[in-house]
Amino acid sequence: MMKEKILVDLKNAMKNQNKELLSVIRMVKGAIQLEEIKVKHELNDEEVITIIAREIKTRKESIKEFEKGGRNDLIEKTSREIEILNKYMPAQMSEEEVMKIIDEVFSKVNPTGPSDMGKIMGTIAPLIKGKADLGFVNSKIKEKLNQL
């Protein structure tokens, strides 16, 4: 299970005195614990992946802000944190795989225009959750809808 893997990695990071890894894993563990308190049950792997994806997204947004401020030191640190977090994510889908799923959903939903965006995202999200960047998927769907 994902939580156990995180706890084992936490112990190993402590033993090896890897401060950067330890810091990131502690942050993830804390985010998981907060979510468990909020939802009042132990999280399954899919929920843990959602939390890790949220942490990655937050860091990507931070990097954009750091770039505006010219803070290369923080950009490097945050990029390394993203690399660590990505190790806990499922393998990411290729652009071709994402486009194939989008095409399949389009044939099922049969959208008539941009107003069907919600139906399409609702159908596609569970299929790609944690395996592809939803921002990228969203933009591809919009492109395809605008061609209708």
PDB file of C-alpha atoms in Angstrom:
ATOM      1  CA  MET A   1       0.000   0.000   0.000  1.00  0.00           C
ATOM      2  CA  MET A   2       1.138   3.533  -0.775  1.00  0.00           C
ATOM      3  CA  LYS A   3       1.056   4.771   2.839  1.00  0.00           C
ATOM      4  CA  GLU A   4       3.292   1.945   4.016  1.00  0.00           C
ATOM      5  CA  LYS A   5       5.789   2.701   1.240  1.00  0.00           C
ATOM      6  CA  ILE A   6       5.884   6.340   2.350  1.00  0.00           C
ATOM      7  CA  LEU A   7       6.477   5.308   5.989  1.00  0.00           C
ATOM      8  CA  VAL A   8       9.272   2.905   4.994  1.00  0.00           C
ATOM      9  CA  ASP A   9      10.882   5.657   2.892  1.00  0.00           C
ATOM     10  CA  LEU A  10      10.538   8.035   5.855  1.00  0.00           C
ATOM     11  CA  LYS A  11      12.420   5.613   8.113  1.00  0.00           C
ATOM     12  CA  ASN A  12      15.105   5.062   5.474  1.00  0.00           C
ATOM     13  CA  ALA A  13      15.529   8.813   4.980  1.00  0.00           C
ATOM     14  CA  MET A  14      15.977   9.183   8.745  1.00  0.00           C
ATOM     15  CA  LYS A  15      18.568   6.402   8.876  1.00  0.00           C
ATOM     16  CA  ASN A  16      20.464   7.813   5.889  1.00  0.00           C
ATOM     17  CA  GLN A  17      20.133  11.381   7.213  1.00  0.00           C
ATOM     18  CA  ASN A  18      18.781  12.551   3.853  1.00  0.00           C
ATOM     19  CA  LYS A  19      17.320  15.852   5.048  1.00  0.00           C
ATOM     20  CA  GLU A  20      15.752  16.881   1.732  1.00  0.00           C
ATOM     21  CA  LEU A  21      13.962  13.544   1.214  1.00  0.00           C
ATOM     22  CA  LEU A  22      12.955  13.456   4.870  1.00  0.00           C
ATOM     23  CA  SER A  23      11.447  16.935   4.642  1.00  0.00           C
ATOM     24  CA  VAL A  24       9.357  16.094   1.558  1.00  0.00           C
ATOM     25  CA  ILE A  25       8.154  12.752   2.942  1.00  0.00           C
ATOM     26  CA  ARG A  26       7.196  14.344   6.266  1.00  0.00           C
ATOM     27  CA  MET A  27       5.206  16.970   4.368  1.00  0.00           C
ATOM     28  CA  VAL A  28       3.357  14.260   2.416  1.00  0.00           C
ATOM     29  CA  LYS A  29       2.730  12.255   5.582  1.00  0.00           C
ATOM     30  CA  GLY A  30       1.325  15.371   7.255  1.00  0.00           C
ATOM     31  CA  ALA A  31      -0.943  16.120   4.285  1.00  0.00           C
ATOM     32  CA  ILE A  32      -2.211  12.524   4.358  1.00  0.00           C
ATOM     33  CA  GLN A  33      -2.894  12.704   8.097  1.00  0.00           C
ATOM     34  CA  LEU A  34      -4.783  15.995   7.704  1.00  0.00           C
ATOM     35  CA  GLU A  35      -6.920  14.511   4.935  1.00  0.00           C
ATOM     36  CA  GLU A  36      -7.657  11.412   7.028  1.00  0.00           C
ATOM     37  CA  ILE A  37      -8.838  13.619   9.884  1.00  0.00           C
ATOM     38  CA  LYS A  38     -10.986  15.597   7.466  1.00  0.00           C
ATOM     39  CA  VAL A  39     -12.634  12.570   5.801  1.00  0.00           C
ATOM     40  CA  LYS A  40     -12.662  10.456   8.987  1.00  0.00           C
ATOM     41  CA  HIS A  41     -11.280   7.275   7.416  1.00  0.00           C
ATOM     42  CA  GLU A  42      -7.947   5.789   6.387  1.00  0.00           C
ATOM     43  CA  LEU A  43      -7.042   6.834   2.854  1.00  0.00           C
ATOM     44  CA  ASN A  44      -6.707   4.311   0.049  1.00  0.00           C
ATOM     45  CA  ASP A  45      -3.953   4.469  -2.581  1.00  0.00           C
ATOM     46  CA  GLU A  46      -6.060   6.491  -5.010  1.00  0.00           C
ATOM     47  CA  GLU A  47      -6.740   9.148  -2.360  1.00  0.00           C
ATOM     48  CA  VAL A  48      -3.034   9.254  -1.432  1.00  0.00           C
ATOM     49  CA  ILE A  49      -2.144   9.749  -5.105  1.00  0.00           C
ATOM     50  CA  THR A  50      -4.636  12.618  -5.263  1.00  0.00           C
ATOM     51  CA  ILE A  51      -2.881  14.291  -2.320  1.00  0.00           C
ATOM     52  CA  ILE A  52       0.556  13.821  -3.880  1.00  0.00           C
ATOM     53  CA  ALA A  53      -0.734  15.199  -7.206  1.00  0.00           C
ATOM     54  CA  ARG A  54      -2.074  18.236  -5.343  1.00  0.00           C
ATOM     55  CA  GLU A  55       1.319  18.757  -3.694  1.00  0.00           C
ATOM     56  CA  ILE A  56       3.054  18.552  -7.087  1.00  0.00           C
ATOM     57  CA  LYS A  57       0.596  21.048  -8.578  1.00  0.00           C
ATOM     58  CA  THR A  58       1.217  23.470  -5.697  1.00  0.00           C
ATOM     59  CA  ARG A  59       4.963  23.258  -6.255  1.00  0.00           C
ATOM     60  CA  LYS A  60       4.630  23.825 -10.006  1.00  0.00           C
ATOM     61  CA  GLU A  61       2.613  26.963  -9.265  1.00  0.00           C
ATOM     62  CA  SER A  62       5.280  28.057  -6.768  1.00  0.00           C
ATOM     63  CA  ILE A  63       7.991  27.625  -9.401  1.00  0.00           C
ATOM     64  CA  LYS A  64       6.122  30.023 -11.702  1.00  0.00           C
ATOM     65  CA  GLU A  65       6.063  32.609  -8.919  1.00  0.00           C
ATOM     66  CA  PHE A  66       9.738  32.033  -8.116  1.00  0.00           C
ATOM     67  CA  GLU A  67      10.594  32.564 -11.796  1.00  0.00           C
ATOM     68  CA  LYS A  68       8.825  35.935 -11.701  1.00  0.00           C
ATOM     69  CA  GLY A  69      10.884  36.857  -8.649  1.00  0.00           C
ATOM     70  CA  GLY A  70      14.149  35.499 -10.054  1.00  0.00           C
ATOM     71  CA  ARG A  71      14.615  33.093  -7.139  1.00  0.00           C
ATOM     72  CA  ASN A  72      16.688  30.375  -8.837  1.00  0.00           C
ATOM     73  CA  ASP A  73      17.636  28.840  -5.476  1.00  0.00           C
ATOM     74  CA  LEU A  74      13.981  28.196  -4.646  1.00  0.00           C
ATOM     75  CA  ILE A  75      13.249  26.989  -8.189  1.00  0.00           C
ATOM     76  CA  GLU A  76      15.953  24.310  -7.875  1.00  0.00           C
ATOM     77  CA  LYS A  77      14.809  23.226  -4.397  1.00  0.00           C
ATOM     78  CA  THR A  78      11.161  23.022  -5.458  1.00  0.00           C
ATOM     79  CA  SER A  79      12.061  21.143  -8.656  1.00  0.00           C
ATOM     80  CA  ARG A  80      13.894  18.540  -6.584  1.00  0.00           C
ATOM     81  CA  GLU A  81      10.832  18.210  -4.337  1.00  0.00           C
ATOM     82  CA  ILE A  82       8.679  17.579  -7.424  1.00  0.00           C
ATOM     83  CA  GLU A  83      11.118  14.861  -8.561  1.00  0.00           C
ATOM     84  CA  ILE A  84      10.813  13.159  -5.166  1.00  0.00           C
ATOM     85  CA  LEU A  85       7.009  13.368  -5.219  1.00  0.00           C
ATOM     86  CA  ASN A  86       6.839  12.017  -8.779  1.00  0.00           C
ATOM     87  CA  LYS A  87       8.372   8.746  -7.536  1.00  0.00           C
ATOM     88  CA  TYR A  88       5.095   8.060  -5.706  1.00  0.00           C
ATOM     89  CA  MET A  89       2.897   8.789  -8.722  1.00  0.00           C
ATOM     90  CA  PRO A  90       1.730   6.146 -11.187  1.00  0.00           C
ATOM     91  CA  ALA A  91       3.484   6.101 -14.557  1.00  0.00           C
ATOM     92  CA  GLN A  92       2.351   9.117 -16.565  1.00  0.00           C
ATOM     93  CA  MET A  93       0.447   8.557 -19.780  1.00  0.00           C
ATOM     94  CA  SER A  94       1.954   9.660 -23.067  1.00  0.00           C
ATOM     95  CA  GLU A  95       0.278  12.335 -25.165  1.00  0.00           C
ATOM     96  CA  GLU A  96      -0.842   9.610 -27.610  1.00  0.00           C
ATOM     97  CA  GLU A  97      -2.475   7.609 -24.810  1.00  0.00           C
ATOM     98  CA  VAL A  98      -4.260  10.709 -23.528  1.00  0.00           C
ATOM     99  CA  MET A  99      -5.502  11.591 -27.021  1.00  0.00           C
ATOM    100  CA  LYS A 100      -6.777   8.029 -27.510  1.00  0.00           C
ATOM    101  CA  ILE A 101      -8.813   8.259 -24.290  1.00  0.00           C
ATOM    102  CA  ILE A 102     -10.128  11.692 -25.296  1.00  0.00           C
ATOM    103  CA  ASP A 103     -11.221  10.272 -28.671  1.00  0.00           C
ATOM    104  CA  GLU A 104     -12.941   7.315 -26.970  1.00  0.00           C
ATOM    105  CA  VAL A 105     -14.798   9.608 -24.556  1.00  0.00           C
ATOM    106  CA  PHE A 106     -15.824  11.905 -27.419  1.00  0.00           C
ATOM    107  CA  SER A 107     -17.324   8.929 -29.275  1.00  0.00           C
ATOM    108  CA  LYS A 108     -19.238   7.856 -26.112  1.00  0.00           C
ATOM    109  CA  VAL A 109     -20.450  11.313 -25.010  1.00  0.00           C
ATOM    110  CA  ASN A 110     -20.974  12.676 -28.537  1.00  0.00           C
ATOM    111  CA  PRO A 111     -20.559  16.366 -27.588  1.00  0.00           C
ATOM    112  CA  THR A 112     -22.201  19.095 -29.640  1.00  0.00           C
ATOM    113  CA  GLY A 113     -20.016  21.992 -28.500  1.00  0.00           C
ATOM    114  CA  PRO A 114     -18.094  23.677 -25.672  1.00  0.00           C
ATOM    115  CA  SER A 115     -21.157  23.460 -23.396  1.00  0.00           C
ATOM    116  CA  ASP A 116     -20.497  19.699 -23.084  1.00  0.00           C
ATOM    117  CA  MET A 117     -17.082  20.268 -21.454  1.00  0.00           C
ATOM    118  CA  GLY A 118     -18.399  19.201 -18.018  1.00  0.00           C
ATOM    119  CA  LYS A 119     -19.785  15.898 -19.331  1.00  0.00           C
ATOM    120  CA  ILE A 120     -16.504  15.089 -21.049  1.00  0.00           C
ATOM    121  CA  MET A 121     -14.301  15.986 -18.067  1.00  0.00           C
ATOM    122  CA  GLY A 122     -16.618  14.045 -15.752  1.00  0.00           C
ATOM    123  CA  THR A 123     -16.186  10.948 -17.906  1.00  0.00           C
ATOM    124  CA  ILE A 124     -12.458  11.358 -18.536  1.00  0.00           C
ATOM    125  CA  ALA A 125     -11.231  12.371 -15.059  1.00  0.00           C
ATOM    126  CA  PRO A 126     -11.582   8.937 -13.397  1.00  0.00           C
ATOM    127  CA  LEU A 127      -9.780   7.289 -16.342  1.00  0.00           C
ATOM    128  CA  ILE A 128      -6.676   9.474 -16.121  1.00  0.00           C
ATOM    129  CA  LYS A 129      -6.614  10.583 -12.495  1.00  0.00           C
ATOM    130  CA  GLY A 130      -2.993  10.803 -11.342  1.00  0.00           C
ATOM    131  CA  LYS A 131      -1.737   9.471 -14.679  1.00  0.00           C
ATOM    132  CA  ALA A 132      -1.864  12.680 -16.715  1.00  0.00           C
ATOM    133  CA  ASP A 133      -1.828  16.435 -16.150  1.00  0.00           C
ATOM    134  CA  LEU A 134      -5.468  17.542 -16.053  1.00  0.00           C
ATOM    135  CA  GLY A 135      -4.502  21.002 -17.332  1.00  0.00           C
ATOM    136  CA  PHE A 136      -3.029  19.439 -20.467  1.00  0.00           C
ATOM    137  CA  VAL A 137      -6.084  17.188 -20.904  1.00  0.00           C
ATOM    138  CA  ASN A 138      -8.407  20.141 -20.405  1.00  0.00           C
ATOM    139  CA  SER A 139      -6.654  22.178 -23.114  1.00  0.00           C
ATOM    140  CA  LYS A 140      -6.759  19.246 -25.590  1.00  0.00           C
ATOM    141  CA  ILE A 141     -10.482  18.754 -24.947  1.00  0.00           C
ATOM    142  CA  LYS A 142     -11.138  22.477 -25.494  1.00  0.00           C
ATOM    143  CA  GLU A 143      -9.226  22.357 -28.791  1.00  0.00           C
ATOM    144  CA  LYS A 144     -11.259  19.376 -29.925  1.00  0.00           C
ATOM    145  CA  LEU A 145     -14.569  20.960 -28.826  1.00  0.00           C
ATOM    146  CA  ASN A 146     -13.781  24.166 -30.698  1.00  0.00           C
ATOM    147  CA  GLN A 147     -13.311  22.139 -33.891  1.00  0.00           C
ATOM    148  CA  LEU A 148     -16.902  20.834 -33.714  1.00  0.00           C
TER     149      LEU A 148
END
